[in-house]
PDB file of C-alpha atoms in Angstrom:
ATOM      1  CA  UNK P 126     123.576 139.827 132.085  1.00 54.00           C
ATOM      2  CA  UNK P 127     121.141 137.403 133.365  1.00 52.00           C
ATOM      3  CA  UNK P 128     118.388 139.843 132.754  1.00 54.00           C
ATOM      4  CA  UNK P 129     119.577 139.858 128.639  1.00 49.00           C
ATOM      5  CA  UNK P 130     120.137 135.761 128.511  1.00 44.00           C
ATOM      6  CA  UNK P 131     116.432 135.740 130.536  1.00 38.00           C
ATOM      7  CA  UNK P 132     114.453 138.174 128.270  1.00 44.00           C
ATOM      8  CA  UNK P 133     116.392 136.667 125.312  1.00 40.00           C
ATOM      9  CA  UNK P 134     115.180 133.036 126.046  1.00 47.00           C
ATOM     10  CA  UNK P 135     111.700 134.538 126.322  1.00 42.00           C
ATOM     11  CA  UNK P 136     111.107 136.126 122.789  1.00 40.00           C
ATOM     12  CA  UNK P 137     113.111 132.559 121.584  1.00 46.00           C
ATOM     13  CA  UNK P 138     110.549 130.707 123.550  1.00 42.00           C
ATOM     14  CA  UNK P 139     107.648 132.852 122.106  1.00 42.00           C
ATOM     15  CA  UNK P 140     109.309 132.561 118.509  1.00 45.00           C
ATOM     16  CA  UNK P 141     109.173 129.181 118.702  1.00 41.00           C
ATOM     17  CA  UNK P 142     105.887 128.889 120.304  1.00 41.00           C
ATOM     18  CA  UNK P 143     104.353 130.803 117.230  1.00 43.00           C
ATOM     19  CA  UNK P 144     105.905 128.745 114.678  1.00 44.00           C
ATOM     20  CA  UNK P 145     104.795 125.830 116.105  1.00 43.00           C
ATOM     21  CA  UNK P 146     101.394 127.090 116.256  1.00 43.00           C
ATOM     22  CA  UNK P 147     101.414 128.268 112.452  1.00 44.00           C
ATOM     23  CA  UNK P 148     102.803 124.585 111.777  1.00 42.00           C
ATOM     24  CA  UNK P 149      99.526 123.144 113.372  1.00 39.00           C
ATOM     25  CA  UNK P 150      97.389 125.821 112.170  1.00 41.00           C
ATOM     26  CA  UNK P 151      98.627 124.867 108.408  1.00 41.00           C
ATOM     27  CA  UNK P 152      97.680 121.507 109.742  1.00 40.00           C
ATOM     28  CA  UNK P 153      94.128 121.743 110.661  1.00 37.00           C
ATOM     29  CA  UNK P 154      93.572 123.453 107.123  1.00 47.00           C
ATOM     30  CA  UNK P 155      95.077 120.853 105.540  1.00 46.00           C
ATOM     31  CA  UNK P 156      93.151 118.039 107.229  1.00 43.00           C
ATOM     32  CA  UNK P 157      89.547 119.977 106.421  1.00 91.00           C
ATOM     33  CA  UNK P 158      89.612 118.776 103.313  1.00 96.00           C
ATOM     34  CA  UNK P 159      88.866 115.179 101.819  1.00 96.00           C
ATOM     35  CA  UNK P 160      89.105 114.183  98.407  1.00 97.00           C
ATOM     36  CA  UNK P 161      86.563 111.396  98.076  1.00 97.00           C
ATOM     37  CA  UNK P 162      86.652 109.092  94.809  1.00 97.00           C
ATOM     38  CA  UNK P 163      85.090 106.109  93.508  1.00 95.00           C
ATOM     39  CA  UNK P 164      87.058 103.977  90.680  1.00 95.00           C
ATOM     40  CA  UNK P 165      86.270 101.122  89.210  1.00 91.00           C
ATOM     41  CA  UNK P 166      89.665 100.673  86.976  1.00 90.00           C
ATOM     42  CA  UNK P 167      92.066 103.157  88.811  1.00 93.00           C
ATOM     43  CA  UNK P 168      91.928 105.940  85.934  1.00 94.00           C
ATOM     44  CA  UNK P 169      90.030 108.177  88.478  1.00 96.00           C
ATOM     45  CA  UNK P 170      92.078 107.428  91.789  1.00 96.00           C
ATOM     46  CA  UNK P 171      95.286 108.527  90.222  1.00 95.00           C
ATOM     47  CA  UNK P 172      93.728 111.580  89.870  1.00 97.00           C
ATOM     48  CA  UNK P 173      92.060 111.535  93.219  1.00 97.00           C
ATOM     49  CA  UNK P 174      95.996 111.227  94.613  1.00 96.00           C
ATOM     50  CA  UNK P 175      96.869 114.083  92.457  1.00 96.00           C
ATOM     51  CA  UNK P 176      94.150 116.356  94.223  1.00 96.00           C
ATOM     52  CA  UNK P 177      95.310 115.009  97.380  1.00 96.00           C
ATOM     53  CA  UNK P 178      98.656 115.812  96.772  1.00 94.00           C
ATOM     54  CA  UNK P 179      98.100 119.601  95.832  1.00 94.00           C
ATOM     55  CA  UNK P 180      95.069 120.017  98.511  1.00 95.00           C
ATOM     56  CA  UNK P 181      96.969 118.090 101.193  1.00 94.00           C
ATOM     57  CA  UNK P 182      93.831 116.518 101.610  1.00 95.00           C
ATOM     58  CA  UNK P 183      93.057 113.093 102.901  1.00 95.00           C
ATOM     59  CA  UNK P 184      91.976 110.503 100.593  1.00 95.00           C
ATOM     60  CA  UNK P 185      88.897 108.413 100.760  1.00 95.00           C
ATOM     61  CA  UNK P 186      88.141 105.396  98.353  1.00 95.00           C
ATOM     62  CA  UNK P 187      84.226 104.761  98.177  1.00 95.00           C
ATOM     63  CA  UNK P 188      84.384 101.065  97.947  1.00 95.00           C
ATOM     64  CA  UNK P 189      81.148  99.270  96.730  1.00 94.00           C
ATOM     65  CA  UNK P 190      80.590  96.354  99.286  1.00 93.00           C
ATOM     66  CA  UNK P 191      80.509  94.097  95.924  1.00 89.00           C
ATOM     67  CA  UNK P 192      83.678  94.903  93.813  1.00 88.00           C
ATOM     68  CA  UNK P 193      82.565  95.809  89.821  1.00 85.00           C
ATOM     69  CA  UNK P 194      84.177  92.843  87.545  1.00 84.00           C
ATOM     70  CA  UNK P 195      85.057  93.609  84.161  1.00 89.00           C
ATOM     71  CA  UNK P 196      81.642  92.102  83.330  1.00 83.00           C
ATOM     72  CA  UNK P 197      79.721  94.295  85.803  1.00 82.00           C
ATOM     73  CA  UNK P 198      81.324  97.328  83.774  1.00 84.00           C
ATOM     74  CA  UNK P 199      80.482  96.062  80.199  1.00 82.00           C
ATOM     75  CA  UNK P 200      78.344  99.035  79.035  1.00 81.00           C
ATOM     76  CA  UNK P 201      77.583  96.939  75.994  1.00 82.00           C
ATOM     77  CA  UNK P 202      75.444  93.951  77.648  1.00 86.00           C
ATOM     78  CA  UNK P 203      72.646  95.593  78.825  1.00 84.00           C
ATOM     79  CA  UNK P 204      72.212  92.876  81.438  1.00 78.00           C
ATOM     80  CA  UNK P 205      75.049  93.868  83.086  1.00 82.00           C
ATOM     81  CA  UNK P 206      75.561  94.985  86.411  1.00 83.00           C
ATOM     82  CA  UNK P 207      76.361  98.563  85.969  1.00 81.00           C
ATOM     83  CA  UNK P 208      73.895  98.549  82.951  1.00 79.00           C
ATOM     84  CA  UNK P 209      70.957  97.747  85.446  1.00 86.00           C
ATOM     85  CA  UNK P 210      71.547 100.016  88.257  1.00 85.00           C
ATOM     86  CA  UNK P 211      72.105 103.173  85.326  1.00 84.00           C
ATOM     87  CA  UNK P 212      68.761 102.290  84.336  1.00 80.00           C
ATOM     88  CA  UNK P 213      66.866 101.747  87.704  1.00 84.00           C
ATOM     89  CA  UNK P 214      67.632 105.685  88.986  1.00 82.00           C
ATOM     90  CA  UNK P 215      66.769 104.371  92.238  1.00 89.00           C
ATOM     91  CA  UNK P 216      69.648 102.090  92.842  1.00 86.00           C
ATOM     92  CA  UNK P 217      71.910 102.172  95.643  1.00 91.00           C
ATOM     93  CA  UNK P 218      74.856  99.955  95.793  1.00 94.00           C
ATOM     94  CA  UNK P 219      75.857  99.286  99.191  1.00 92.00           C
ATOM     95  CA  UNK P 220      78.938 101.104  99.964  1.00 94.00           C
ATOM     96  CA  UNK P 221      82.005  99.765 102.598  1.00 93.00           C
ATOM     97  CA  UNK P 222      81.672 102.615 105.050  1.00 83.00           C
ATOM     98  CA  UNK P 223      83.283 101.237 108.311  1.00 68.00           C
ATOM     99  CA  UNK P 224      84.627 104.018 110.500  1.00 65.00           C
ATOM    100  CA  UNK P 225      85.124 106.841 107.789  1.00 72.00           C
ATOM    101  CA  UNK P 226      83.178 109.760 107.857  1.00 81.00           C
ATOM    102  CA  UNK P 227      83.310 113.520 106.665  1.00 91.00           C
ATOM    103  CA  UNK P 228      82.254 115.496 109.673  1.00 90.00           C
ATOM    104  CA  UNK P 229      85.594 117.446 110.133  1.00 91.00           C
ATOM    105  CA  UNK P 230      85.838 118.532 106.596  1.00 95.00           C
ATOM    106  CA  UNK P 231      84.768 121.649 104.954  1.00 94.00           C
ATOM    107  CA  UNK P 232      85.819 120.753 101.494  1.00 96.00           C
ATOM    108  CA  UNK P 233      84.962 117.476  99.596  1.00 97.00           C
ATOM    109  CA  UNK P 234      86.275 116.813  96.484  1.00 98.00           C
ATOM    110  CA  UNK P 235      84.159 113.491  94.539  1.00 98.00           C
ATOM    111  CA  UNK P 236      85.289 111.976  92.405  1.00 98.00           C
ATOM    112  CA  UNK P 237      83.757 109.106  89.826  1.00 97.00           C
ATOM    113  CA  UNK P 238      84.451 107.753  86.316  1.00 96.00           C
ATOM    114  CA  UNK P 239      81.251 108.998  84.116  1.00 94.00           C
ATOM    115  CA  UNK P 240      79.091 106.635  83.179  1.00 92.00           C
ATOM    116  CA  UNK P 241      76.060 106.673  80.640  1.00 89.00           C
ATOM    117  CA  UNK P 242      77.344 110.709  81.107  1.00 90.00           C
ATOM    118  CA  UNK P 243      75.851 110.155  84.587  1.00 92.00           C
ATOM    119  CA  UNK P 244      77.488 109.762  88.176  1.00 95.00           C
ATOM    120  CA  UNK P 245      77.718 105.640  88.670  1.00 95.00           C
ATOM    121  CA  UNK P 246      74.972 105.044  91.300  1.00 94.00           C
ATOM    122  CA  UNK P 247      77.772 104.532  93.871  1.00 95.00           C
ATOM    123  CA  UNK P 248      77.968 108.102  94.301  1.00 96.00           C
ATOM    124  CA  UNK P 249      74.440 108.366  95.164  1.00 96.00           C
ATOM    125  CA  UNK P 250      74.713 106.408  98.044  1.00 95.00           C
ATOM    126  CA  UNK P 251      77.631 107.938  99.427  1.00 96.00           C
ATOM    127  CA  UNK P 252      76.100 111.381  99.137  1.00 96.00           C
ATOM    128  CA  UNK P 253      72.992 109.669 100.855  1.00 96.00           C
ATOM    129  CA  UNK P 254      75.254 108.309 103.355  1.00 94.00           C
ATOM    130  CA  UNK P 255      76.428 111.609 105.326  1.00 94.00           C
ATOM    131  CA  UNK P 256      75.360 114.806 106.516  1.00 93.00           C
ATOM    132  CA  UNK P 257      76.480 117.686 103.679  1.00 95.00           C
ATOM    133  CA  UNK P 258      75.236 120.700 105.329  1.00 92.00           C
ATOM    134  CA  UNK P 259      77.777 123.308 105.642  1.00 92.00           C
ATOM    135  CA  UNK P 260      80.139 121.427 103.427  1.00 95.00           C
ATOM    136  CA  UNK P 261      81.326 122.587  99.740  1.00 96.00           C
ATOM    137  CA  UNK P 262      81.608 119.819  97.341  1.00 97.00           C
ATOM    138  CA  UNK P 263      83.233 119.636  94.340  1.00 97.00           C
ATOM    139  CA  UNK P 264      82.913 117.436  91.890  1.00 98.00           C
ATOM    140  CA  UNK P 265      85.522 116.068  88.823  1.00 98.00           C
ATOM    141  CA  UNK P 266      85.136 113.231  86.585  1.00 97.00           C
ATOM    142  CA  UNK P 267      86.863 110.654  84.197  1.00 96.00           C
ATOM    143  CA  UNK P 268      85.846 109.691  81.162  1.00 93.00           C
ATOM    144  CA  UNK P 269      86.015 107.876  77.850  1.00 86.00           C
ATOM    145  CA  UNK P 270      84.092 109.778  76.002  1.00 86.00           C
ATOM    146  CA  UNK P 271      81.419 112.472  78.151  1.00 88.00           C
ATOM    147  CA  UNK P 272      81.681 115.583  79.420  1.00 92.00           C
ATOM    148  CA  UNK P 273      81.226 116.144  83.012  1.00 96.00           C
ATOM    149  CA  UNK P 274      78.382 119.021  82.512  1.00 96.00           C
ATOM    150  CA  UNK P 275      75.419 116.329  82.873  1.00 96.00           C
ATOM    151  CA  UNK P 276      76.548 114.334  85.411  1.00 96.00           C
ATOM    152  CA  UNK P 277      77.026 117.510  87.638  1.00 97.00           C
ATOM    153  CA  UNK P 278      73.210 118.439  86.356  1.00 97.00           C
ATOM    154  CA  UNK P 279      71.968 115.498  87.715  1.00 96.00           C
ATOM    155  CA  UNK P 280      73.990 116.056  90.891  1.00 97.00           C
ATOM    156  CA  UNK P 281      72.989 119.109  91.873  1.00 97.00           C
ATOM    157  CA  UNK P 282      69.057 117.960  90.984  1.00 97.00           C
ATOM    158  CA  UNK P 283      68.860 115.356  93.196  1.00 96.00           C
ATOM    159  CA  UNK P 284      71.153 116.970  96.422  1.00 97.00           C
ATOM    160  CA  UNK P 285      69.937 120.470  96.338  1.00 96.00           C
ATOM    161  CA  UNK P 286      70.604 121.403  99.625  1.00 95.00           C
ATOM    162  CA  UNK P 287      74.465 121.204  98.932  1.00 96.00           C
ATOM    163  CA  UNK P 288      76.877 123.436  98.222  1.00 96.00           C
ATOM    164  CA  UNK P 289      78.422 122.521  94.636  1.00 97.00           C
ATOM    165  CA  UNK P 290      81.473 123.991  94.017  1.00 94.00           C
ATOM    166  CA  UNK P 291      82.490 124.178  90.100  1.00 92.00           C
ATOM    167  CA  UNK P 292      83.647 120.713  88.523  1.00 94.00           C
ATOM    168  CA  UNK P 293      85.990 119.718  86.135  1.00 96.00           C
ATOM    169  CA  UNK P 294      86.203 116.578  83.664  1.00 96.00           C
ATOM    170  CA  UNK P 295      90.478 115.590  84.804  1.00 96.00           C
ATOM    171  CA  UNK P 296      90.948 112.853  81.811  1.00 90.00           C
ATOM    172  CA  UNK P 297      95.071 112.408  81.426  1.00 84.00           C
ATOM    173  CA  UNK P 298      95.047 115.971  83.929  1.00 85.00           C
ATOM    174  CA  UNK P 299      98.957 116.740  84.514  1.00 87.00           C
ATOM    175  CA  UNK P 300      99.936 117.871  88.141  1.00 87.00           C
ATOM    176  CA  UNK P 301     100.061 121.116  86.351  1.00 92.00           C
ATOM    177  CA  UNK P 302      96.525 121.361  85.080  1.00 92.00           C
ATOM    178  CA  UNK P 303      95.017 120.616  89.045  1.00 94.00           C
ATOM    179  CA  UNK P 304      96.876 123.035  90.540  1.00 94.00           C
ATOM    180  CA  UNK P 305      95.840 125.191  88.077  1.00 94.00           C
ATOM    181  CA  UNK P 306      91.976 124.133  88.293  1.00 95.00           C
ATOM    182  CA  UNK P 307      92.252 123.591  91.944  1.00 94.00           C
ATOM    183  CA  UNK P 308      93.894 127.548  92.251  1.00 91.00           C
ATOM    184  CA  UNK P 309      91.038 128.865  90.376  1.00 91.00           C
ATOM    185  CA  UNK P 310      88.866 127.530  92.909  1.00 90.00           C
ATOM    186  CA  UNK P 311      89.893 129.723  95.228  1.00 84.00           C
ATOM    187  CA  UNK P 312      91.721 127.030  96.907  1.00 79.00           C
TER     188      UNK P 312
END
């Protein structure tokens, strides 16, 4: 009898043992991937959380050390802020990096608002920022009015080296239509 109860508690403790492992192993994949955004008026970070929620991905805001008013985003004054660093290519806006990084992710979703049917020069200097090498990166957009077909262009000009996964343009995107996009991927 106390050979049963001992091999019985055994294969319990190697039952449980296993589960726990496939809990943390779910886990780890879960925590390679990041879903990076930078919004200026929130349209895009509600979809970043969206991605994050069906990726189980960690978010990351990409915060411009200098906040974008409402004036800095008036497309129409071309003395504005975001009107001069669209047309000086090689702009950088400092970013607020702190202690965030992206070494332990595999997967990084970015994600911007389109502007001039171009990345906002934020994005730039977060991809200049950190190391991309052996990391996919995939790319969606919001927009008023543009596709997301340039902007990825331009992208994959100037950063090369990476590993561009296939982009979408997410304007309005239900839960349903990311999970859709984000199965398609592979994902």
């Amino acid at each position: 009898m106390k050979r049963i109860i001992l091999i019985l508690s055994v294969v319990m403790l190697a039952s449980f043992t296993a589960c726990a492992q496939g809990n943390k192993d779910n886990q780890t994949d879960k925590a390679m991937t990041l879903v990076a955004y930078f919004s200026a008026t929130g349209t895009t970070e509600s979809v970043a959380k969206k991605i994050a929620s069906v990726t189980g991905g960690k978010l990351l805001k990409i915060e411009p050390e200098v906040q974008y008013s409402r004036a800095d985003l008036d497309w129409t004054d071309s003395s504005s802020r975001s009107s001069r660093e669209r047309a000086t290519p090689e702009s950088r806006p400092a970013i607020v990096i702190g202690e965030k990084g992206i070494s332990s992710y595999d997967v990084i979703f970015i994600g911007y608002p389109i502007w001039w049917n171009e990345a906002p020069r934020v994005i730039n200097t977060f991809m200049e920022s950190f190391d991309f090498n052996g990391k996919t990166v995939i790319p969606f957009a919001t927009s008023g009015g543009s596709g997301i077909a340039n902007s990825v262009k331009v992208l994959r000009k100037t950063y090369p080296a990476i590993n561009w996964g296939q982009g979408k343009l997410l304007n309005r995107a239900s839960g349903t239509t990311i999970e859709n996009w984000i199965r398609g991927l592979g994902y």
